[in-house]
Each structure stands twice: as structure tokens, then as C-alpha cells.
XYZ file of N, CA, C and O in Angstrom:
812
model
N 112.449 -82.845 38.060
C 111.853 -82.697 36.726
C 111.015 -81.417 36.677
O 110.269 -81.135 37.596
N 111.134 -80.674 35.580
C 110.337 -79.460 35.433
C 108.896 -79.818 35.074
O 108.635 -80.903 34.544
N 107.982 -78.894 35.358
C 106.577 -79.116 34.994
C 106.440 -79.275 33.484
O 105.672 -80.113 32.996
N 107.213 -78.478 32.741
C 107.168 -78.541 31.274
C 107.561 -79.926 30.764
O 106.900 -80.482 29.884
N 108.624 -80.494 31.330
C 109.066 -81.830 30.909
C 108.055 -82.886 31.318
O 107.789 -83.847 30.579
N 107.472 -82.734 32.492
C 106.454 -83.659 32.986
C 105.270 -83.705 32.021
O 104.778 -84.780 31.649
N 104.817 -82.536 31.595
C 103.693 -82.451 30.654
C 104.071 -83.056 29.308
O 103.290 -83.806 28.699
N 105.286 -82.763 28.849
C 105.747 -83.318 27.570
C 105.746 -84.844 27.613
O 105.280 -85.507 26.684
N 106.261 -85.413 28.701
C 106.280 -86.875 28.853
C 104.872 -87.459 28.851
O 104.598 -88.475 28.203
N 103.964 -86.801 29.596
C 102.584 -87.279 29.684
C 101.897 -87.241 28.326
O 101.200 -88.187 27.940
N 102.099 -86.157 27.592
C 101.465 -86.009 26.271
C 101.970 -87.090 25.308
O 101.191 -87.658 24.530
N 103.258 -87.394 25.354
C 103.815 -88.444 24.487
C 103.133 -89.785 24.755
O 102.786 -90.521 23.824
N 102.926 -90.096 26.032
C 102.266 -91.348 26.405
C 100.806 -91.342 25.941
O 100.315 -92.326 25.380
N 100.118 -90.233 26.137
C 98.714 -90.116 25.733
C 98.556 -90.299 24.225
O 97.627 -90.964 23.759
N 99.459 -89.708 23.464
C 99.371 -89.799 21.991
C 99.603 -91.208 21.475
O 99.176 -91.563 20.382
N 100.282 -92.019 22.280
C 100.515 -93.416 21.905
C 99.402 -94.331 22.407
O 99.513 -95.554 22.313
N 98.353 -93.733 22.986
C 97.235 -94.526 23.494
C 97.449 -95.039 24.901
O 96.748 -95.947 25.355
N 98.415 -94.437 25.614
C 98.713 -94.874 26.973
C 97.793 -94.273 28.019
O 96.962 -93.401 27.736
N 97.973 -94.741 29.251
C 97.178 -94.289 30.394
C 98.120 -93.636 31.403
O 99.199 -94.166 31.683
N 97.707 -92.498 31.948
C 98.544 -91.766 32.899
C 97.818 -91.549 34.233
O 96.598 -91.675 34.306
N 98.610 -91.213 35.243
C 98.082 -90.731 36.522
C 98.511 -89.285 36.641
O 99.691 -88.975 36.429
N 97.593 -88.402 36.988
C 97.953 -86.980 37.020
C 97.101 -86.210 38.035
O 95.976 -86.588 38.331
N 97.654 -85.105 38.561
C 96.885 -84.266 39.481
C 95.919 -83.394 38.696
O 96.263 -82.887 37.618
N 94.722 -83.221 39.208
C 93.716 -82.418 38.510
C 93.285 -81.251 39.394
O 93.899 -80.969 40.417
N 92.200 -80.599 39.000
C 91.632 -79.509 39.797
C 90.863 -80.039 40.996
O 90.385 -79.275 41.822
N 90.729 -81.370 41.084
C 90.069 -81.982 42.246
C 91.038 -83.010 42.849
O 92.046 -82.636 43.414
N 90.736 -84.296 42.712
C 91.598 -85.360 43.242
C 92.560 -85.841 42.147
O 92.477 -85.399 41.007
N 93.471 -86.755 42.478
C 94.337 -87.345 41.450
C 93.482 -88.173 40.499
O 92.499 -88.802 40.919
N 93.853 -88.161 39.221
C 93.033 -88.821 38.222
C 93.785 -89.825 37.368
O 95.002 -89.731 37.188
N 93.035 -90.799 36.875
C 93.528 -91.689 35.820
C 93.077 -91.056 34.514
O 91.901 -90.706 34.367
N 94.002 -90.907 33.571
C 93.651 -90.222 32.330
C 94.101 -90.947 31.084
O 95.048 -91.743 31.117
N 93.407 -90.666 29.989
C 93.796 -91.182 28.675
C 93.126 -90.304 27.623
O 92.329 -89.421 27.946
N 93.466 -90.567 26.371
C 92.849 -89.871 25.245
C 91.356 -90.226 25.221
O 90.991 -91.392 25.059
N 90.508 -89.227 25.375
C 89.058 -89.472 25.447
C 88.459 -89.870 24.100
O 87.286 -90.232 24.030
N 89.260 -89.843 23.031
C 88.768 -90.263 21.714
C 89.244 -91.676 21.357
O 88.908 -92.192 20.294
N 90.022 -92.298 22.232
C 90.622 -93.600 21.958
C 89.892 -94.686 22.761
O 90.067 -94.800 23.972
N 89.077 -95.487 22.073
C 88.240 -96.487 22.756
C 89.071 -97.540 23.481
O 88.697 -97.992 24.568
N 90.203 -97.952 22.915
C 91.049 -98.959 23.561
C 91.637 -98.417 24.861
O 91.712 -99.131 25.869
N 92.061 -97.157 24.834
C 92.617 -96.536 26.041
C 91.539 -96.397 27.111
O 91.787 -96.657 28.304
N 90.333 -96.009 26.706
C 89.217 -95.877 27.652
C 88.904 -97.241 28.277
O 88.674 -97.343 29.496
N 88.936 -98.289 27.472
C 88.692 -99.654 27.976
C 89.710 -100.014 29.047
O 89.371 -100.615 30.074
N 90.969 -99.639 28.832
C 92.012 -99.921 29.830
C 91.751 -99.200 31.145
O 91.991 -99.738 32.215
N 91.247 -97.969 31.053
C 90.946 -97.209 32.278
C 89.875 -97.940 33.092
O 89.998 -98.083 34.310
N 88.843 -98.417 32.409
C 87.795 -99.183 33.107
C 88.390 -100.420 33.776
O 88.047 -100.759 34.909
N 89.300 -101.092 33.067
C 89.913 -102.310 33.613
C 90.788 -101.996 34.827
O 90.765 -102.722 35.828
N 91.562 -100.912 34.756
C 92.438 -100.525 35.865
C 91.610 -100.200 37.110
O 91.967 -100.558 38.225
N 90.481 -99.516 36.899
C 89.610 -99.147 38.028
C 88.725 -100.301 38.497
O 88.075 -100.197 39.537
N 88.702 -101.382 37.691
C 87.808 -102.518 37.960
C 86.371 -102.009 38.039
O 85.609 -102.325 38.967
N 86.033 -101.217 37.059
C 84.726 -100.548 37.057
C 83.876 -101.022 35.885
O 84.377 -101.217 34.780
N 82.602 -101.189 36.126
C 81.650 -101.565 35.087
C 81.600 -100.443 34.044
O 81.445 -99.275 34.394
N 81.724 -100.803 32.770
C 81.765 -99.749 31.741
C 80.409 -99.098 31.483
O 80.286 -98.227 30.627
N 79.384 -99.516 32.249
C 78.092 -98.813 32.148
C 78.117 -97.543 33.005
O 77.235 -96.697 32.900
N 79.128 -97.430 33.889
C 79.264 -96.233 34.725
C 80.155 -95.233 34.005
O 81.327 -95.521 33.722
N 79.627 -94.084 33.711
C 80.319 -93.114 32.865
C 81.584 -92.555 33.508
O 81.709 -92.497 34.732
N 82.522 -92.152 32.660
C 83.737 -91.459 33.079
C 83.620 -89.995 32.666
O 82.919 -89.653 31.723
N 84.350 -89.150 33.371
C 84.327 -87.704 33.106
C 85.469 -87.322 32.170
O 86.514 -87.964 32.154
N 85.260 -86.264 31.382
C 86.311 -85.704 30.524
C 86.750 -84.349 31.064
O 85.947 -83.616 31.649
N 88.000 -84.019 30.808
C 88.561 -82.732 31.211
C 89.051 -82.006 29.966
O 89.675 -82.618 29.096
N 88.749 -80.715 29.874
C 89.244 -79.887 28.775
C 89.788 -78.577 29.341
O 89.576 -78.257 30.503
N 90.483 -77.829 28.484
C 91.148 -76.612 28.948
C 90.389 -75.333 28.635
O 90.755 -74.274 29.128
N 89.333 -75.426 27.802
C 88.680 -74.184 27.373
C 87.255 -74.415 26.897
O 86.864 -75.542 26.575
N 86.506 -73.323 26.793
C 85.141 -73.366 26.239
C 85.161 -73.912 24.812
O 84.327 -74.729 24.424
N 86.113 -73.425 24.024
C 86.181 -73.813 22.612
C 86.407 -75.315 22.466
O 85.808 -75.968 21.608
N 87.275 -75.850 23.295
C 87.545 -77.295 23.228
C 86.300 -78.065 23.637
O 85.943 -79.071 23.012
N 85.613 -77.635 24.665
C 84.410 -78.323 25.111
C 83.370 -78.392 24.001
O 82.712 -79.407 23.799
N 83.249 -77.311 23.262
C 82.219 -77.212 22.228
C 82.407 -78.254 21.123
O 81.450 -78.633 20.445
N 83.624 -78.745 20.948
C 83.898 -79.746 19.907
C 83.230 -81.087 20.177
O 83.096 -81.901 19.278
N 82.852 -81.305 21.428
C 82.405 -82.640 21.820
C 80.891 -82.758 22.033
O 80.422 -83.761 22.560
N 80.157 -81.738 21.604
C 78.692 -81.780 21.721
C 78.039 -81.172 20.490
O 78.538 -80.190 19.941
N 76.919 -81.758 20.082
C 76.186 -81.202 18.937
C 75.690 -79.801 19.252
O 75.692 -78.922 18.410
N 75.240 -79.617 20.491
C 74.722 -78.316 20.892
C 74.878 -78.158 22.404
O 74.452 -79.019 23.152
N 75.525 -77.076 22.811
C 75.666 -76.793 24.243
C 74.570 -75.792 24.627
O 74.520 -74.690 24.079
N 73.646 -76.152 25.524
C 72.543 -75.253 25.858
C 73.027 -73.961 26.515
O 74.074 -73.927 27.168
N 72.251 -72.910 26.331
C 72.612 -71.596 26.881
C 72.843 -71.649 28.390
O 73.735 -70.984 28.916
N 72.035 -72.458 29.077
C 72.168 -72.537 30.532
C 73.551 -73.061 30.925
O 74.103 -72.685 31.966
N 74.139 -73.897 30.068
C 75.483 -74.420 30.354
C 76.515 -73.299 30.295
O 77.383 -73.188 31.165
N 76.414 -72.446 29.260
C 77.362 -71.333 29.137
C 77.199 -70.355 30.294
O 78.191 -69.823 30.812
N 75.955 -70.134 30.711
C 75.719 -69.237 31.850
C 76.374 -69.790 33.118
O 77.002 -69.052 33.883
N 76.235 -71.102 33.289
C 76.820 -71.742 34.463
C 78.344 -71.707 34.401
O 79.021 -71.409 35.391
N 78.893 -71.977 33.228
C 80.351 -71.950 33.048
C 80.899 -70.558 33.344
O 81.914 -70.409 34.032
N 80.219 -69.541 32.852
C 80.670 -68.160 33.115
C 80.675 -67.862 34.608
O 81.574 -67.208 35.129
N 79.661 -68.369 35.310
C 79.572 -68.100 36.748
C 80.630 -68.867 37.540
O 80.979 -68.487 38.649
N 81.151 -69.965 36.945
C 82.131 -70.797 37.635
C 83.569 -70.367 37.382
O 84.483 -70.823 38.063
N 83.759 -69.521 36.382
C 85.124 -69.113 36.059
C 85.745 -68.376 37.233
O 85.056 -67.745 38.024
N 87.035 -68.440 37.306
C 87.748 -67.857 38.438
C 87.324 -66.406 38.625
O 87.345 -65.615 37.691
N 86.938 -66.091 39.833
C 86.392 -64.757 40.129
C 87.518 -63.771 40.418
O 87.746 -63.380 41.552
N 88.220 -63.377 39.342
C 89.332 -62.439 39.457
C 89.122 -61.280 38.497
O 88.767 -61.473 37.339
N 89.332 -60.072 38.993
C 89.194 -58.873 38.161
C 90.352 -58.806 37.158
O 91.381 -59.454 37.335
N 90.212 -58.013 36.083
C 91.269 -57.898 35.077
C 92.629 -57.486 35.656
O 93.671 -57.862 35.122
N 92.627 -56.740 36.748
C 93.898 -56.306 37.341
C 94.493 -57.356 38.270
O 95.516 -57.133 38.926
N 93.856 -58.541 38.329
C 94.397 -59.633 39.125
C 93.934 -59.656 40.560
O 94.318 -60.544 41.334
N 93.099 -58.723 40.953
C 92.618 -58.679 42.336
C 91.456 -59.666 42.498
O 90.483 -59.611 41.747
N 91.561 -60.603 43.457
C 90.475 -61.575 43.653
C 89.166 -60.872 44.030
O 89.153 -59.958 44.843
N 88.080 -61.329 43.433
C 86.766 -60.759 43.722
C 86.012 -61.599 44.749
O 84.979 -61.191 45.245
N 86.517 -62.773 45.030
C 85.834 -63.657 45.980
C 86.432 -65.038 45.902
O 87.422 -65.267 45.229
N 85.818 -65.974 46.581
C 86.324 -67.343 46.611
C 86.114 -68.024 45.260
O 85.066 -67.894 44.641
N 87.134 -68.738 44.802
C 87.010 -69.487 43.553
C 85.973 -70.596 43.742
O 86.048 -71.353 44.705
N 85.000 -70.716 42.832
C 83.974 -71.747 42.988
C 84.570 -73.153 42.924
O 85.621 -73.362 42.324
N 83.887 -74.110 43.537
C 84.333 -75.498 43.489
C 84.223 -76.020 42.062
O 83.256 -75.715 41.355
N 85.220 -76.796 41.600
C 85.138 -77.364 40.249
C 83.825 -78.106 40.043
O 83.376 -78.846 40.919
N 83.226 -77.889 38.887
C 81.908 -78.461 38.596
C 81.903 -79.155 37.239
O 82.310 -78.579 36.233
N 81.454 -80.391 37.247
C 81.324 -81.182 36.022
C 79.894 -81.064 35.506
O 78.944 -81.176 36.276
N 79.766 -80.832 34.210
C 78.442 -80.753 33.572
C 78.202 -82.011 32.749
O 79.065 -82.424 31.976
N 77.047 -82.621 32.933
C 76.644 -83.741 32.078
C 75.717 -83.175 31.014
O 74.662 -82.614 31.330
N 76.146 -83.291 29.754
C 75.409 -82.696 28.639
C 75.018 -83.763 27.624
O 75.729 -84.758 27.439
N 73.913 -83.533 26.928
C 73.428 -84.451 25.888
C 74.163 -84.209 24.568
O 74.800 -83.177 24.367
N 74.011 -85.176 23.661
C 74.499 -85.003 22.294
C 76.007 -85.036 22.154
O 76.584 -84.279 21.371
N 76.669 -85.928 22.898
C 78.129 -86.025 22.821
C 78.563 -86.569 21.463
O 77.954 -87.486 20.916
N 79.633 -85.984 20.914
C 80.200 -86.414 19.623
C 81.730 -86.389 19.713
O 82.296 -85.795 20.624
N 82.373 -87.030 18.738
C 83.838 -86.990 18.591
C 84.588 -87.540 19.798
O 85.728 -87.150 20.061
N 83.947 -88.449 20.533
C 84.577 -89.104 21.677
C 84.500 -90.618 21.491
O 83.714 -91.115 20.679
N 85.315 -91.347 22.236
C 85.258 -92.811 22.173
C 83.847 -93.282 22.514
O 83.262 -92.810 23.496
N 83.272 -94.206 21.721
C 81.896 -94.663 21.964
C 81.689 -95.216 23.377
O 80.620 -95.040 23.959
N 82.698 -95.875 23.948
C 82.549 -96.466 25.284
C 82.703 -95.433 26.394
O 82.674 -95.775 27.576
N 82.844 -94.177 26.017
C 82.876 -93.093 26.998
C 81.504 -92.416 27.112
O 81.205 -91.757 28.096
N 80.685 -92.604 26.073
C 79.388 -91.932 25.996
C 78.293 -92.823 26.594
O 78.222 -94.009 26.286
N 77.471 -92.250 27.459
C 76.387 -93.013 28.093
C 75.342 -93.426 27.051
O 75.301 -92.877 25.938
N 74.507 -94.375 27.425
C 73.483 -94.888 26.505
C 72.547 -93.792 26.007
O 72.034 -93.852 24.896
N 72.331 -92.768 26.838
C 71.432 -91.682 26.428
C 72.153 -90.604 25.610
O 71.579 -89.561 25.310
N 73.421 -90.864 25.260
C 74.159 -89.919 24.421
C 74.836 -88.794 25.183
O 75.374 -87.859 24.581
N 74.829 -88.876 26.503
C 75.416 -87.804 27.314
C 76.835 -88.153 27.754
O 77.249 -89.322 27.725
N 77.561 -87.130 28.174
C 78.882 -87.335 28.768
C 79.144 -86.205 29.758
O 78.621 -85.097 29.607
N 79.926 -86.492 30.797
C 80.294 -85.478 31.776
C 81.585 -84.801 31.366
O 82.541 -85.470 30.959
N 81.624 -83.481 31.459
C 82.809 -82.732 31.029
C 83.061 -81.567 31.984
O 82.128 -81.015 32.555
N 84.346 -81.235 32.148
C 84.695 -80.135 33.044
C 85.845 -79.326 32.438
O 86.780 -79.899 31.892
N 85.731 -78.014 32.538
C 86.815 -77.132 32.107
C 87.684 -76.868 33.333
O 87.224 -76.275 34.299
N 88.920 -77.341 33.293
C 89.794 -77.180 34.454
C 90.486 -75.820 34.440
O 90.910 -75.340 33.391
N 90.589 -75.233 35.630
C 91.326 -73.973 35.794
C 92.645 -74.203 36.551
O 93.437 -73.281 36.707
N 92.862 -75.446 37.010
C 94.084 -75.764 37.754
C 95.267 -75.754 36.774
O 95.184 -76.338 35.695
N 96.379 -75.096 37.113
C 97.449 -74.853 36.144
C 98.014 -76.092 35.446
O 98.172 -76.094 34.225
N 98.321 -77.163 36.197
C 98.953 -78.328 35.570
C 98.006 -79.038 34.597
O 98.352 -79.280 33.442
N 96.808 -79.378 35.076
C 95.872 -80.117 34.217
C 95.404 -79.262 33.034
O 95.149 -79.777 31.943
N 95.301 -77.967 33.235
C 94.897 -77.063 32.146
C 95.963 -77.044 31.048
O 95.666 -77.160 29.855
N 97.219 -76.929 31.461
C 98.329 -76.932 30.503
C 98.441 -78.285 29.802
O 98.696 -78.362 28.601
N 98.227 -79.367 30.551
C 98.269 -80.711 29.968
C 97.205 -80.864 28.883
O 97.483 -81.343 27.776
N 95.980 -80.442 29.186
C 94.893 -80.508 28.194
C 95.198 -79.631 26.975
O 94.941 -80.025 25.837
N 95.758 -78.460 27.231
C 96.096 -77.537 26.134
C 97.159 -78.150 25.221
O 97.046 -78.107 23.997
N 98.192 -78.717 25.818
C 99.273 -79.313 25.022
C 98.812 -80.560 24.275
O 99.276 -80.835 23.163
N 97.909 -81.322 24.879
C 97.420 -82.541 24.242
C 96.451 -82.223 23.100
O 96.322 -82.991 22.158
N 95.745 -81.097 23.217
C 94.822 -80.627 22.170
C 93.581 -81.502 21.993
O 92.933 -81.479 20.945
N 93.262 -82.296 23.003
C 92.048 -83.128 22.973
C 91.484 -83.208 24.393
O 92.161 -82.862 25.356
N 90.279 -83.748 24.486
C 89.704 -84.024 25.805
C 90.464 -85.174 26.449
O 90.906 -86.108 25.775
N 90.624 -85.084 27.768
C 91.292 -86.120 28.551
C 90.278 -86.804 29.452
O 89.451 -86.133 30.073
N 90.338 -88.126 29.529
C 89.536 -88.803 30.544
C 90.080 -88.388 31.909
O 91.288 -88.253 32.104
N 89.192 -88.148 32.850
C 89.602 -87.801 34.218
C 88.688 -88.528 35.189
O 87.592 -88.069 35.480
N 89.154 -89.662 35.677
C 88.383 -90.420 36.659
C 89.271 -90.640 37.875
O 90.481 -90.784 37.744
N 88.703 -90.604 39.049
C 89.499 -90.659 40.277
C 90.409 -91.893 40.303
O 90.010 -92.983 39.888
N 91.624 -91.695 40.813
C 92.654 -92.736 40.804
C 92.455 -93.706 41.964
O 93.211 -93.716 42.939
N 91.422 -94.510 41.850
C 91.121 -95.501 42.890
C 90.418 -96.700 42.256
O 89.837 -96.595 41.175
N 90.503 -97.843 42.935
C 89.716 -99.004 42.531
C 88.254 -98.660 42.802
O 87.933 -98.040 43.812
N 87.372 -99.038 41.887
C 85.950 -98.711 42.025
C 85.424 -99.140 43.390
O 85.652 -100.259 43.842
N 84.762 -98.196 44.071
C 84.198 -98.477 45.384
C 85.074 -98.032 46.540
O 84.597 -97.917 47.672
N 86.352 -97.774 46.268
C 87.263 -97.292 47.305
C 87.288 -95.766 47.300
O 86.879 -95.135 46.320
N 87.787 -95.120 48.373
C 87.828 -93.655 48.419
C 88.721 -93.080 47.320
O 89.713 -93.699 46.922
N 88.362 -91.901 46.839
C 89.171 -91.212 45.832
C 90.526 -90.839 46.432
O 90.628 -90.549 47.624
N 91.569 -90.844 45.599
C 92.921 -90.487 46.047
C 93.065 -88.964 46.052
O 93.235 -88.347 45.004
N 92.982 -88.378 47.232
C 93.076 -86.917 47.324
C 94.480 -86.430 46.970
O 94.662 -85.376 46.380
N 95.494 -87.217 47.358
C 96.886 -86.890 47.077
C 97.592 -88.112 46.492
O 97.080 -89.238 46.584
N 98.767 -87.887 45.942
C 99.532 -88.979 45.326
C 99.746 -90.136 46.304
O 99.623 -91.308 45.930
N 100.036 -89.815 47.564
C 100.325 -90.852 48.567
C 99.124 -91.760 48.841
O 99.277 -92.825 49.442
N 97.934 -91.363 48.400
C 96.717 -92.158 48.643
C 96.450 -93.185 47.548
O 95.512 -93.985 47.661
N 97.233 -93.161 46.468
C 96.936 -94.018 45.316
C 97.343 -95.462 45.595
O 98.454 -95.736 46.051
N 96.451 -96.393 45.288
C 96.692 -97.819 45.474
C 97.888 -98.270 44.627
O 97.968 -97.928 43.447
N 98.831 -99.047 45.204
C 100.004 -99.510 44.445
C 99.647 -100.241 43.141
O 100.375 -100.145 42.153
N 98.529 -100.960 43.143
C 98.144 -101.699 41.928
C 97.832 -100.747 40.775
O 98.078 -101.072 39.599
N 97.306 -99.567 41.091
C 97.023 -98.573 40.049
C 98.320 -97.949 39.562
O 98.524 -97.762 38.347
N 99.234 -97.652 40.490
C 100.535 -97.092 40.095
C 101.253 -98.016 39.118
O 101.896 -97.566 38.163
N 101.144 -99.316 39.338
C 101.822 -100.293 38.486
C 101.104 -100.510 37.152
O 101.734 -100.914 36.168
N 99.814 -100.237 37.109
C 99.018 -100.556 35.920
C 99.094 -99.490 34.824
O 98.836 -99.777 33.659
N 99.445 -98.252 35.190
C 99.458 -97.167 34.200
C 100.821 -97.072 33.507
O 101.797 -97.695 33.926
N 100.872 -96.261 32.443
C 102.091 -96.138 31.646
C 102.974 -94.966 32.072
O 104.163 -94.949 31.772
N 102.381 -93.986 32.741
C 103.173 -92.837 33.200
C 102.498 -92.220 34.419
O 101.270 -92.061 34.438
N 103.307 -91.882 35.425
C 102.805 -91.202 36.616
C 103.451 -89.818 36.664
O 104.683 -89.713 36.718
N 102.641 -88.780 36.620
C 103.174 -87.417 36.634
C 103.913 -87.134 37.943
O 103.533 -87.644 39.006
N 104.959 -86.313 37.861
C 105.765 -85.948 39.027
C 105.188 -84.730 39.754
O 105.352 -84.580 40.961
N 104.549 -83.872 38.999
C 104.040 -82.621 39.572
C 103.036 -82.892 40.698
O 102.165 -83.738 40.577
N 103.207 -82.172 41.811
C 102.325 -82.199 42.971
C 102.346 -83.538 43.733
O 101.477 -83.803 44.551
N 103.375 -84.365 43.516
C 103.463 -85.631 44.258
C 103.657 -85.407 45.755
O 103.248 -86.229 46.570
N 104.332 -84.319 46.105
C 104.645 -84.072 47.522
C 103.495 -83.419 48.286
O 103.592 -83.208 49.495
N 102.448 -83.083 47.581
C 101.344 -82.340 48.191
C 100.586 -83.193 49.216
O 100.338 -84.374 48.981
N 100.227 -82.563 50.330
C 99.417 -83.236 51.352
C 98.358 -82.250 51.829
O 98.555 -81.523 52.796
N 97.253 -82.200 51.143
C 96.163 -81.343 51.593
C 94.840 -81.896 51.099
O 94.807 -82.673 50.143
N 93.757 -81.527 51.758
C 92.463 -82.110 51.375
C 91.981 -81.641 49.999
O 92.134 -80.480 49.646
N 91.459 -82.586 49.240
C 90.825 -82.287 47.952
C 89.525 -83.073 47.913
O 89.399 -84.115 48.565
N 88.567 -82.618 47.140
C 87.310 -83.346 47.022
C 86.885 -83.427 45.567
O 87.273 -82.589 44.745
N 86.125 -84.455 45.212
C 85.637 -84.570 43.836
C 84.771 -83.364 43.463
O 84.315 -82.605 44.324
N 84.563 -83.200 42.176
C 83.785 -82.059 41.687
C 82.298 -82.209 41.996
O 81.809 -83.308 42.259
N 81.604 -81.079 41.973
C 80.136 -81.117 41.920
C 79.770 -81.667 40.534
O 80.522 -81.502 39.576
N 78.624 -82.312 40.423
C 78.153 -82.789 39.116
C 76.735 -82.284 38.892
O 75.850 -82.497 39.727
N 76.530 -81.598 37.768
C 75.217 -81.050 37.421
C 74.799 -81.588 36.054
O 75.568 -81.540 35.095
N 73.589 -82.107 35.983
C 73.028 -82.637 34.721
C 72.192 -81.555 34.067
O 71.237 -81.046 34.662
N 72.554 -81.183 32.855
C 71.796 -80.178 32.099
C 71.195 -80.826 30.855
O 71.934 -81.344 30.015
N 69.888 -80.799 30.741
C 69.243 -81.384 29.560
C 68.938 -80.306 28.527
O 68.891 -79.117 28.839
N 68.739 -80.748 27.298
C 68.503 -79.808 26.202
C 67.261 -78.949 26.427
O 67.182 -77.814 25.956
N 66.290 -79.497 27.168
C 65.052 -78.735 27.412
C 65.211 -77.720 28.553
O 64.258 -77.047 28.926
N 66.444 -77.636 29.115
C 66.694 -76.656 30.172
C 66.573 -77.215 31.579
O 66.856 -76.520 32.552
N 66.165 -78.474 31.706
C 66.036 -79.079 33.034
C 67.422 -79.222 33.682
O 68.378 -79.675 33.047
N 67.528 -78.849 34.934
C 68.792 -78.883 35.676
C 68.644 -79.814 36.871
O 67.704 -79.669 37.656
N 69.564 -80.773 37.014
C 69.543 -81.696 38.159
C 70.922 -81.723 38.799
O 71.925 -81.836 38.083
N 70.987 -81.644 40.109
C 72.262 -81.738 40.822
C 72.489 -83.198 41.174
O 71.718 -83.799 41.928
N 73.529 -83.783 40.589
C 73.834 -85.216 40.799
C 74.710 -85.402 42.035
O 74.526 -86.314 42.817
N 75.710 -84.506 42.182
C 76.595 -84.576 43.352
C 76.939 -83.157 43.798
O 77.401 -82.358 43.006
N 76.665 -82.863 45.062
C 76.952 -81.519 45.574
C 78.368 -81.439 46.129
O 78.933 -82.428 46.521
């Protein structure tokens, strides 16, 4: 199957309110339409996770991220700029690509209510990984991205690590990167408050 067809299949399932398994810029993820409360509820059920524990969203661009918050603080944009792939315009690498980083921001809007924490915040990440970036772009909305594991178990670094019960519970499993066997780790998580306070939740 081509990557293009894989993405097309995944997007069709997402638009119908389905749940998918897909490779991300970190570990394999369980995903759904981040604006669909019923789909988000299913993700919590598949993970056997308490819905008081927040899920992360994935988007493909700065512009898309901006749709989901009343106000993105300047410090967030500064951090995002510093995290972007460190490549010169001529394609020559300038240094090591930074580790994917999720930002928890206040004032979340236009998302499923059961995705937003009690304090109005949500975690979001702009992916630079080719497959997940293209998937988010084609879907044209934020995607839920939570590690493909039962709550409390280790994150699935590769497709072969995913629990069979999760494979059976979702509506579509992406083909791209199934054969991959290499170490991956969850993203860093940084909490940014409107007053400028910065807290590192996960390094």
C-alpha cells in the first residue's frame, strides 16, 4: 500500500468518527478527530484510562494550532520557532533536530469538551514527522495522539509493541512504518501559562 492510500484510508475513518492507530513523531499513537466527543470517549475506553487524565493533540502547522486557543502566548511562539527543524534554506542541516515537544496551553477552544482539562488547558504538538504531518494536513483538523498502550503499560515504540487488544479495538491500523524497529520516546511536555510561567512536566 502506498503512503498516499494509507493516509486516504485513515482520513476516511477519522471523518466518520472512527479511531485509528498510526505512527507519529514519537511513539505509535491512538488517534481520532479531536473535535468529536464520542470518538474521544472511545479512545479513553480503548486505553482503559480515566478521562480526568488529559490526551494530547497533534497538528501540522502553526496556523492550525492557533485555531484551538483563544490566545497563544508569545513565549509559546518563541519556543515553537526554536523547536522547528534546524535546516538552512539550502537544505543543509544546521544541527540536531530537537526532540518533539508538547505544549500545554490555556484557553482551549473548538475541541471536544472531554479533551479539555478542567482548567481549560490542552496539550498540543506540531509534528514535523512526514506521515503524521501529512495525515493532519489532509484531515484538516487536530488529531488526538495518545500512546498506543493500555493505561499504565509502556508506550508502544514500534508497531510490534502494540497490545493485540488495542489492535482489535480500533477501526483502522495504518500500514506505514509497521516494519520499523528502532527506539522512540514520548515527547517532552512543557506547561506554558498566560502569565508567562513555564513548567517542565516531562523531560
